[in-house]
CSV table of C-alpha atoms in Angstrom, one decimal:
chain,number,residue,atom,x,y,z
O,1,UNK,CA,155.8,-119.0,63.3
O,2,UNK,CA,153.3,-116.6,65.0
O,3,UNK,CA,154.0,-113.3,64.5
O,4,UNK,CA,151.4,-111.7,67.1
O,5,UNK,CA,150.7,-107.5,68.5
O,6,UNK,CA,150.1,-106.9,72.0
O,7,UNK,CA,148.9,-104.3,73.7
O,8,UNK,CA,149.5,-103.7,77.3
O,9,UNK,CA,146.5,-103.2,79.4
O,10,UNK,CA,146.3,-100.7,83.1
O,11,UNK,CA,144.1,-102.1,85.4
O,12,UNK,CA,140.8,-100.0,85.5
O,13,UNK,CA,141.6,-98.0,82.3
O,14,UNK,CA,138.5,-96.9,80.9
O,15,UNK,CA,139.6,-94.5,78.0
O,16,UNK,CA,141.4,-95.9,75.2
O,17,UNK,CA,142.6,-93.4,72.1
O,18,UNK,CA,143.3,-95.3,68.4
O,19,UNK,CA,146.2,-93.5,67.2
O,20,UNK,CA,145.7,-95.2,63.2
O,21,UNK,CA,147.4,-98.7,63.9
O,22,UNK,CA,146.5,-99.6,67.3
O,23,UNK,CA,144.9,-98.4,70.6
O,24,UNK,CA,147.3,-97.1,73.7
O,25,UNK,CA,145.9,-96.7,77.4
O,26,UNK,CA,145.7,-93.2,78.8
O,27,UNK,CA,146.7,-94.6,81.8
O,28,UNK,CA,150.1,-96.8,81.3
O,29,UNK,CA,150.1,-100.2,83.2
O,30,UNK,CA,152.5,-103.3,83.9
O,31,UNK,CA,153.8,-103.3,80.4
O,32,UNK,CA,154.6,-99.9,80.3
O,33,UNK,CA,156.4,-100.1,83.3
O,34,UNK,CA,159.4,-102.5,81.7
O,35,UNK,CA,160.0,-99.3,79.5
O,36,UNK,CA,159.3,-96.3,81.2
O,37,UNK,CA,160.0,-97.2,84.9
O,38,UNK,CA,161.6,-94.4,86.8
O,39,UNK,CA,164.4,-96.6,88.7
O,40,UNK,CA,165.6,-98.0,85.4
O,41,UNK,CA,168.8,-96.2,84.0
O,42,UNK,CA,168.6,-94.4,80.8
O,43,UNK,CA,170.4,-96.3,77.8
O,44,UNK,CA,173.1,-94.1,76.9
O,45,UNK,CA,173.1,-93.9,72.1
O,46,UNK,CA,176.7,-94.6,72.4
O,47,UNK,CA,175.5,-98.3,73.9
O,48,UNK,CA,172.5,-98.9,71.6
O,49,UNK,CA,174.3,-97.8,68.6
O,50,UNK,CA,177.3,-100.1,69.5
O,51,UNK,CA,176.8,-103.2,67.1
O,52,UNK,CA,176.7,-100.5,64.1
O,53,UNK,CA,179.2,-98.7,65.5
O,54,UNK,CA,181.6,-98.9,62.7
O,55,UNK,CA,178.6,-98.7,60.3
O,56,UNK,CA,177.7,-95.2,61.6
O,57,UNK,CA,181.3,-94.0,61.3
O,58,UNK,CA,181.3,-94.9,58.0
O,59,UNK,CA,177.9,-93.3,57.5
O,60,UNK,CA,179.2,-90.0,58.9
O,61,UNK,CA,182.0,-90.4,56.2
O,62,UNK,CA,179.3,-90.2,53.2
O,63,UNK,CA,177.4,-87.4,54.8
O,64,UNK,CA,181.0,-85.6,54.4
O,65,UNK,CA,180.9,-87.3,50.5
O,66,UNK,CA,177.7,-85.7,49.6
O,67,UNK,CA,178.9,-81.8,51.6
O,68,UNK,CA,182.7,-82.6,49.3
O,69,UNK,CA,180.7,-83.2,45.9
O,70,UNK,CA,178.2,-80.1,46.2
O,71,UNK,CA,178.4,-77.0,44.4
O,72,UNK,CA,181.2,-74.8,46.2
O,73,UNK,CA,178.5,-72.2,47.1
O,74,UNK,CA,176.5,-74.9,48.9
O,75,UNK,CA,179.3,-76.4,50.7
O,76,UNK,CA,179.5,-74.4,53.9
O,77,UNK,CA,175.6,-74.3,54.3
O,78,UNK,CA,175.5,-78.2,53.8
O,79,UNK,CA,178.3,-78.5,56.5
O,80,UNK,CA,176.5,-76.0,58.9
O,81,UNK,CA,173.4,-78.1,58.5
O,82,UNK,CA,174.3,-82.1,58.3
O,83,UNK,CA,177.1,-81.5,61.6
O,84,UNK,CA,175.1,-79.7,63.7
O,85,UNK,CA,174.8,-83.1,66.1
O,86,UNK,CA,171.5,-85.0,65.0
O,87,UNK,CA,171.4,-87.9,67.0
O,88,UNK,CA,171.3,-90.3,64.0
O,89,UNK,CA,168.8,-92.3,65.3
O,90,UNK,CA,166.3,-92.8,62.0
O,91,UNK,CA,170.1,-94.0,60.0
O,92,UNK,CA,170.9,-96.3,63.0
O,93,UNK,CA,167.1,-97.9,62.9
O,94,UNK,CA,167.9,-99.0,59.4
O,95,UNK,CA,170.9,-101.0,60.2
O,96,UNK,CA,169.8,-102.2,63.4
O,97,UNK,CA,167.0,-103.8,61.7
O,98,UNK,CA,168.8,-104.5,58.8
O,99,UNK,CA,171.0,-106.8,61.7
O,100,UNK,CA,169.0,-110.2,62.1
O,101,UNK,CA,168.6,-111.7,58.4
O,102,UNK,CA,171.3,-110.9,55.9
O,103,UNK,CA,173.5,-108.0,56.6
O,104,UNK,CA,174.8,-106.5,53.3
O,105,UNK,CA,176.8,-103.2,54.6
O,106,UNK,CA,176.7,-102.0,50.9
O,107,UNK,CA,173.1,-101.9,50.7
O,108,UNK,CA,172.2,-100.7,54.1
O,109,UNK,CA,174.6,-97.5,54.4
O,110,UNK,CA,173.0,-95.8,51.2
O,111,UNK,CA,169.9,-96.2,52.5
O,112,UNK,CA,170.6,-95.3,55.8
O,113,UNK,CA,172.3,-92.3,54.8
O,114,UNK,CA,169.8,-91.1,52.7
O,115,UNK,CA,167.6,-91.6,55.3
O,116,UNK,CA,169.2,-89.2,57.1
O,117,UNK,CA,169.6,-86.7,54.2
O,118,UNK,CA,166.2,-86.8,53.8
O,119,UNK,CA,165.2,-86.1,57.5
O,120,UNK,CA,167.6,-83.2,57.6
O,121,UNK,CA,165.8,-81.9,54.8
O,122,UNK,CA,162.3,-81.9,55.9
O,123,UNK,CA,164.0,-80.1,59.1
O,124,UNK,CA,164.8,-77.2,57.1
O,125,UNK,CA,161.6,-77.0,55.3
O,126,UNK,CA,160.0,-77.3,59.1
O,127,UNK,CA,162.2,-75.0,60.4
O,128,UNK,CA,161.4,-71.8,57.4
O,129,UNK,CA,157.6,-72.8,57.8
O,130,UNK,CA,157.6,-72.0,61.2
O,131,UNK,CA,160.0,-69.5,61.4
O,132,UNK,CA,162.2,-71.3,63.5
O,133,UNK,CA,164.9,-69.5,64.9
O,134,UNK,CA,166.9,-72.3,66.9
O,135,UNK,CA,167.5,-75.8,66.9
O,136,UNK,CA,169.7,-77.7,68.5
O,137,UNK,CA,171.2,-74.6,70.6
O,138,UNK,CA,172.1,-73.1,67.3
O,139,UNK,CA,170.5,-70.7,64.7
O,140,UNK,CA,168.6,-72.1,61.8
O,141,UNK,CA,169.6,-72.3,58.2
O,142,UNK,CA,166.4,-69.6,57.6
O,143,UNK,CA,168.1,-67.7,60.1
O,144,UNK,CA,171.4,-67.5,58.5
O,145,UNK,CA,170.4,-67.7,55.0
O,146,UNK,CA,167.2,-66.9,54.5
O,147,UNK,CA,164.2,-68.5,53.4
O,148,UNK,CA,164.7,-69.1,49.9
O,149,UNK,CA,168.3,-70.6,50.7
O,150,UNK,CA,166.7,-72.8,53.8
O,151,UNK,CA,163.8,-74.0,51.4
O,152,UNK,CA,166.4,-74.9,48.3
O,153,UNK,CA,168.7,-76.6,50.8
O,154,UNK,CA,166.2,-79.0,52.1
O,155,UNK,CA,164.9,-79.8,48.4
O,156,UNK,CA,168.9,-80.1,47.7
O,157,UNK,CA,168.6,-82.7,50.4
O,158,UNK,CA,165.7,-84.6,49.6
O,159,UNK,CA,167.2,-84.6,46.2
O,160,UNK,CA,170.5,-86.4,47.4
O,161,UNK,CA,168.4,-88.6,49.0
O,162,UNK,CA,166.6,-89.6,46.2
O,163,UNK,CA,170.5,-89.9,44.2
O,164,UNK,CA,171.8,-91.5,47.3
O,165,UNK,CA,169.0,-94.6,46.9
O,166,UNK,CA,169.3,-94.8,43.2
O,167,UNK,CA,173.2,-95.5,43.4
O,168,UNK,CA,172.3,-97.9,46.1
O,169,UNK,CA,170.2,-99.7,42.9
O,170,UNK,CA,173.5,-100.8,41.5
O,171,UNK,CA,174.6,-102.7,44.6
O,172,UNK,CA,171.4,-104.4,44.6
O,173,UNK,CA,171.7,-105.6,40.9
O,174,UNK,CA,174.5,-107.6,42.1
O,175,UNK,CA,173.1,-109.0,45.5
O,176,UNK,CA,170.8,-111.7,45.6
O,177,UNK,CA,167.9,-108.9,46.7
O,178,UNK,CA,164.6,-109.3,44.7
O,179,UNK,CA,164.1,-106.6,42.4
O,180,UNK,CA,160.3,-106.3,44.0
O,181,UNK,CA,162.4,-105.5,47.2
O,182,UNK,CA,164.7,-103.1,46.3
O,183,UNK,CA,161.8,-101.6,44.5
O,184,UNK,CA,159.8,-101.5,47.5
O,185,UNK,CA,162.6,-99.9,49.3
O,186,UNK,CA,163.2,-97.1,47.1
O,187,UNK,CA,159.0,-96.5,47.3
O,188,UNK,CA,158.8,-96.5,50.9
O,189,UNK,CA,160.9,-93.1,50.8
O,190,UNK,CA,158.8,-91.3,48.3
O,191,UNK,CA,155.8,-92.5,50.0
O,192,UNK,CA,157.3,-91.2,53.1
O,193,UNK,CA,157.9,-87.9,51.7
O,194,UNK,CA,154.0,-87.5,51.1
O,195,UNK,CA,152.7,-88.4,54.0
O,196,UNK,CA,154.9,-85.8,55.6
O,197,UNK,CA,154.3,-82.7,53.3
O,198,UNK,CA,150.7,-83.9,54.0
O,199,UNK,CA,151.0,-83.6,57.6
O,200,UNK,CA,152.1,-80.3,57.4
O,201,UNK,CA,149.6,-79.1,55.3
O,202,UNK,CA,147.0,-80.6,57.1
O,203,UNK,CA,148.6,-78.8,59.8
O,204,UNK,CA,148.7,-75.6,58.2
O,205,UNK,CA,145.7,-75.4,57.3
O,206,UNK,CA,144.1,-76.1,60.8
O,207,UNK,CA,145.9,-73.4,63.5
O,208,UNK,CA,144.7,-73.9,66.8
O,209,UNK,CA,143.3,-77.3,66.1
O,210,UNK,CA,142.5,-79.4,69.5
O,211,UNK,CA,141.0,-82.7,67.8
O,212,UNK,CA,143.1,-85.3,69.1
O,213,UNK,CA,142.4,-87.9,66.5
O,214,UNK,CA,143.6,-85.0,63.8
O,215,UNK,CA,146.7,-84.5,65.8
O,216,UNK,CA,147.6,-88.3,65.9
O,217,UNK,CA,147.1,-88.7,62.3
O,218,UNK,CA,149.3,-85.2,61.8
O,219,UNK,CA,152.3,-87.0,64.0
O,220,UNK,CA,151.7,-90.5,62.2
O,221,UNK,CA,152.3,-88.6,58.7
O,222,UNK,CA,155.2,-86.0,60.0
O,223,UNK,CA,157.3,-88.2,62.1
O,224,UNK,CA,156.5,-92.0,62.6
O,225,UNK,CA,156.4,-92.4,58.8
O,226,UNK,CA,160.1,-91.7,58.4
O,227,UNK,CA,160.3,-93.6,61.7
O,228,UNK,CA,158.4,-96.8,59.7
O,229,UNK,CA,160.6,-96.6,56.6
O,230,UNK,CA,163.3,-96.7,58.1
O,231,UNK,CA,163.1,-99.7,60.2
O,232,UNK,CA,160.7,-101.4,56.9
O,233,UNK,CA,163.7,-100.5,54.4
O,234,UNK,CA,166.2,-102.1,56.7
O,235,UNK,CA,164.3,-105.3,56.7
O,236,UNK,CA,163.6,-105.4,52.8
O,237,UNK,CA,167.3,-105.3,52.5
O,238,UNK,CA,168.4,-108.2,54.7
O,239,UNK,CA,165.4,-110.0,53.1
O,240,UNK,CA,163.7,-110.8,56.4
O,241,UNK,CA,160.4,-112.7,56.2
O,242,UNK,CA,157.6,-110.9,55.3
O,243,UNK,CA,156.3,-111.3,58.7
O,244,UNK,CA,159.2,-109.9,60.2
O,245,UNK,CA,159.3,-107.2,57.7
O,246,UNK,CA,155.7,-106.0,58.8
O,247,UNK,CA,157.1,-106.4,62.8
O,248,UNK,CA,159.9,-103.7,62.2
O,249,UNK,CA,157.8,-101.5,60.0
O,250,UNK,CA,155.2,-101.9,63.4
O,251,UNK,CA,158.1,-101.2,65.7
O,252,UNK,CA,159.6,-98.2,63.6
O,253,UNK,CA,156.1,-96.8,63.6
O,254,UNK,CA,154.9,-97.3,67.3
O,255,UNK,CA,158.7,-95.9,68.4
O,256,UNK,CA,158.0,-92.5,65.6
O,257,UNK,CA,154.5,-92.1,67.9
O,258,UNK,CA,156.3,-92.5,71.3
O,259,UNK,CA,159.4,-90.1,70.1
O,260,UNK,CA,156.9,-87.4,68.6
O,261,UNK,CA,154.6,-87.2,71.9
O,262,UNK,CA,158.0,-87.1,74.2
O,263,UNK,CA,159.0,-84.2,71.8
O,264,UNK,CA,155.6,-82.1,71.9
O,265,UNK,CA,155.8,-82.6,75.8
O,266,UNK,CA,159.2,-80.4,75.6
O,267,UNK,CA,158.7,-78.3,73.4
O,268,UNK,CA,154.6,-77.6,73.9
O,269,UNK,CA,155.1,-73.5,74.4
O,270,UNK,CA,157.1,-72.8,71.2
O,271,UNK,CA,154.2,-75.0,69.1
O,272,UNK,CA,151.1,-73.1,70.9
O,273,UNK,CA,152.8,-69.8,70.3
O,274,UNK,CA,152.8,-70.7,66.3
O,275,UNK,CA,149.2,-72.2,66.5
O,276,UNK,CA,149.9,-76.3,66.8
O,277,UNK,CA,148.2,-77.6,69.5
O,278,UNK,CA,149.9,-80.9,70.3
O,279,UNK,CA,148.9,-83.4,73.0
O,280,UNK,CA,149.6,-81.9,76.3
O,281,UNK,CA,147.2,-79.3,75.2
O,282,UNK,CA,144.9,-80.9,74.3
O,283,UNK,CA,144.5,-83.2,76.6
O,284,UNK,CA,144.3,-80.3,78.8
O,285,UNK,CA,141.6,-78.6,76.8
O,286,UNK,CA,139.4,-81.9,76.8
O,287,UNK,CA,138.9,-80.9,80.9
O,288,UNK,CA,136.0,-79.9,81.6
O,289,UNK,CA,137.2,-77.5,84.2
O,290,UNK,CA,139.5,-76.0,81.7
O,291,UNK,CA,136.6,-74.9,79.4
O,292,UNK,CA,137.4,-71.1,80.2
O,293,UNK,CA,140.5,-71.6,78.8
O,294,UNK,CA,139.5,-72.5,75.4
O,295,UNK,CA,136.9,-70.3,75.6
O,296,UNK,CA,139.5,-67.0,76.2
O,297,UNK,CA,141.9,-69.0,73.5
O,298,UNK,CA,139.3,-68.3,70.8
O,299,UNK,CA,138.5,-64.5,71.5
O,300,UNK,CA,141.7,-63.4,72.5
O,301,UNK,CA,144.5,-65.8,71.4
O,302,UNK,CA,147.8,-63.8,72.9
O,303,UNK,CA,146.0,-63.8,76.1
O,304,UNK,CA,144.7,-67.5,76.0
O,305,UNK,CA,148.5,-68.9,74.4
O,306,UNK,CA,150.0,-67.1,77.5
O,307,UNK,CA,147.8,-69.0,79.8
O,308,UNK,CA,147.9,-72.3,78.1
O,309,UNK,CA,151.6,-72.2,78.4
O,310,UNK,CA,151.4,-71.4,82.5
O,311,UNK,CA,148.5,-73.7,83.0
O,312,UNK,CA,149.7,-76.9,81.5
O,313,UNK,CA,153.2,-76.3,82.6
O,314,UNK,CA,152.1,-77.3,86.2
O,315,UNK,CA,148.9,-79.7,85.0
O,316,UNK,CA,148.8,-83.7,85.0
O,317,UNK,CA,148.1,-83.9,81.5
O,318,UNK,CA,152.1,-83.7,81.2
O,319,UNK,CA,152.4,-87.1,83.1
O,320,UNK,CA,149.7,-88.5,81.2
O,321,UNK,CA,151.1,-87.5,78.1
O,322,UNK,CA,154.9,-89.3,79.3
O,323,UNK,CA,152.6,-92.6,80.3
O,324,UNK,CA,151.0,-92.6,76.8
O,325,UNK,CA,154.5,-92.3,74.9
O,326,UNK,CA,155.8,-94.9,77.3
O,327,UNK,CA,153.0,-97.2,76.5
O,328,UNK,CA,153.5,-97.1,72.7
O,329,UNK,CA,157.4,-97.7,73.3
O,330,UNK,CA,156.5,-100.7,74.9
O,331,UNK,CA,153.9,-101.9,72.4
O,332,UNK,CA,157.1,-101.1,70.0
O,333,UNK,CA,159.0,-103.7,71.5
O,334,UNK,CA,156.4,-106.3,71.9
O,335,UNK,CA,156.6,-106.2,68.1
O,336,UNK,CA,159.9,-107.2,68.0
O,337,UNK,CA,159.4,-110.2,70.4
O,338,UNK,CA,159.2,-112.9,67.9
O,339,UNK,CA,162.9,-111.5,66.1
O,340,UNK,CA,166.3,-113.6,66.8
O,341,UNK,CA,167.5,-112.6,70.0
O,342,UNK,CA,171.0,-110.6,68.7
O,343,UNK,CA,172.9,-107.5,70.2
O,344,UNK,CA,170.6,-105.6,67.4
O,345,UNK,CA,167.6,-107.3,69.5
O,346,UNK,CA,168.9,-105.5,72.9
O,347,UNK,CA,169.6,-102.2,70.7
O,348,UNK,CA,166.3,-101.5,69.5
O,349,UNK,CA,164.9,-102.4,72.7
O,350,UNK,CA,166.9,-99.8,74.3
O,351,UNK,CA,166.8,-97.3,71.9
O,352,UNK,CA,162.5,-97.7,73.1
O,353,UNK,CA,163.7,-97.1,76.8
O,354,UNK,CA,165.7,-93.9,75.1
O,355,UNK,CA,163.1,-92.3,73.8
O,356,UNK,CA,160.4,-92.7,76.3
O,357,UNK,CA,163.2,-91.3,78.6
O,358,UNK,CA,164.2,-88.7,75.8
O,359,UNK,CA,164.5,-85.3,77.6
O,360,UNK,CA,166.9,-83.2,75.4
């Protein structure tokens, strides 16, 4: 069996942009159009999550296990911080992929939940570095608590993570799961972990930055990697082929791109105002005609973020920037074109319609 990448080509696009594992068009086309085409209705996460329904109740239920065993001082921050309505959908990538080899509930949950665990951490640690007052219409653990208690929190986190993957290891001695695999799993979270505190470091260390290639490496690192390992991790533990293994690790990725580009788009004024210049800006700063901006930007910065914030509100660059994360959902589902057609097929196909729809 073939397992093949396509990209979807716009008539007449001239500018492509390599994004580290494959090349989008700037300008969308006929294949984005099956994702991203204004008449269709948006998937509701009720829907896509529906054949692992039960599996994310039950995943809700451990999140309440690891808030019930903590410390009794940590127990109302953990509480305030895992239920404050995440959309689960990085848990719900691992056992929709996890879906079309051999399902093993008793492997996937632990790893799905410490997926989760571990992306509510590095929110914490996001949310004290850039002094994040909000999220999610409520205030932030930094807020509340403090930096120090924010920053502890998340490592507590990434720590239960860690503890929720390593009790997973004695499931797997008793499954027919290769120890290679299982091995593999448990690396593709600390790897993930990595690349993520280097993305922010990268992006600490360059405020104001407008290289787009930087920028897509910064997203690849901070987002699509968790994105990746969670879709990877569900396939190592279903033992899928290698082949499709590398397909769902593509698709995780591709849909982490798509998802972080629909995010900047939304929330591009709060990340100029704290020096990240994320693609709508600087896709509007590559203008020619928008020189002058960049130009007031770098000798008086208050004055340039206000107009950067007015300016792009109202410019193209937004629509471009939807066509580009529409693209890449697409090319995340041509990935999955050579899977069994199941109801976890149709899910993560929809879940790519979600996100390049995402608007809250």
């Amino acid at each position: 069996m073939v397992f093949r990448r396509e990209r979807s080509r716009a008539a007449g696009a001239s500018r492509r942009r390599n994004t580290g594992m494959m090349e989008y068009s700037s300008s969308g086309g006929l294949q984005q159009a099956r994702v991203a085409a204004p008449g269709r209705k948006r998937p509701s996460l009720a829907a896509i999550y529906r054949p692992v329904r039960h599996e994310m109740e039950e995943l809700e239920r451990r999140l309440d296990q690891v808030i019930e065993g903590a410390p009794a001082d940590l127990k109302e921050q953990l509480a305030y911080t895992l239920k404050a309505g995440g959309k689960r959908i990085r848990p719900a990538l691992t056992l929709l992929a996890g879906s079309f080899y051999r399902y093993d509930v008793d492997l996937l949950l632990p790893m799905g939940t410490a997926v989760e665990l571990l992306h509510t951490a590095t929110l914490l640690h996001d949310d004290t570095i850039d002094s994040s007052h909000i999220r999610r219409g409520k205030l932030t653990a930094n807020r509340l608590w403090g930096n120090v208690n924010a920053v502890l929190l998340g490592d507590y986190l990434s720590a239960a993570s860690a503890h929720m993957v390593a009790e997973a290891g004695k499931a797997w001695s008793l499954r027919s799961v290769t120890d290679t695999r299982s091995i593999r799993a448990m690396e593709l979270l600390a790897q993930t972990i990595m690349n993520i505190c280097g993305g922010a470091i990268e992006e600490s260390l360059h405020p104001f930055d407008a290289d787009e290639e930087r920028y897509f490496t910064r997203i690849a690192r901070k987002t699509a990697s968790l994105f990746s390992a969670a879709a990877e991790s569900g396939a190592l533990l279903s033992e899928a082929p290698d082949q499709a293994v590398e397909c769902l690790k593509n698709y995780g990725y591709k849909l982490g791109m798509g998802f972080q580009i629909v995010d900047d788009i939304l929330d591009f004024g709060s990340d100029v105002r704290r020096g990240s210049l994320t693609l709508p800006v600087i896709l509007f700063l590559q203008r020619e005609e928008n020189r002058w901006v960049r130009e007031t930007l770098e000798r008086d910065t208050e004055r340039g973020v206000k107009l950067l914030i007015e300016m792009v509100s109202g410019s193209p660059v937004v629509d471009e920037c939807y066509r580009i994360a529409g693209d890449l959902c697409t090319q995340a589902c041509a990935e999955l074109e050579q899977l069994p057609r199941s109801p976890a097929y149709s899910s993560l196909v929809n879940l790519a319609r979600y996100i390049a729809r995402h608007e809250s």
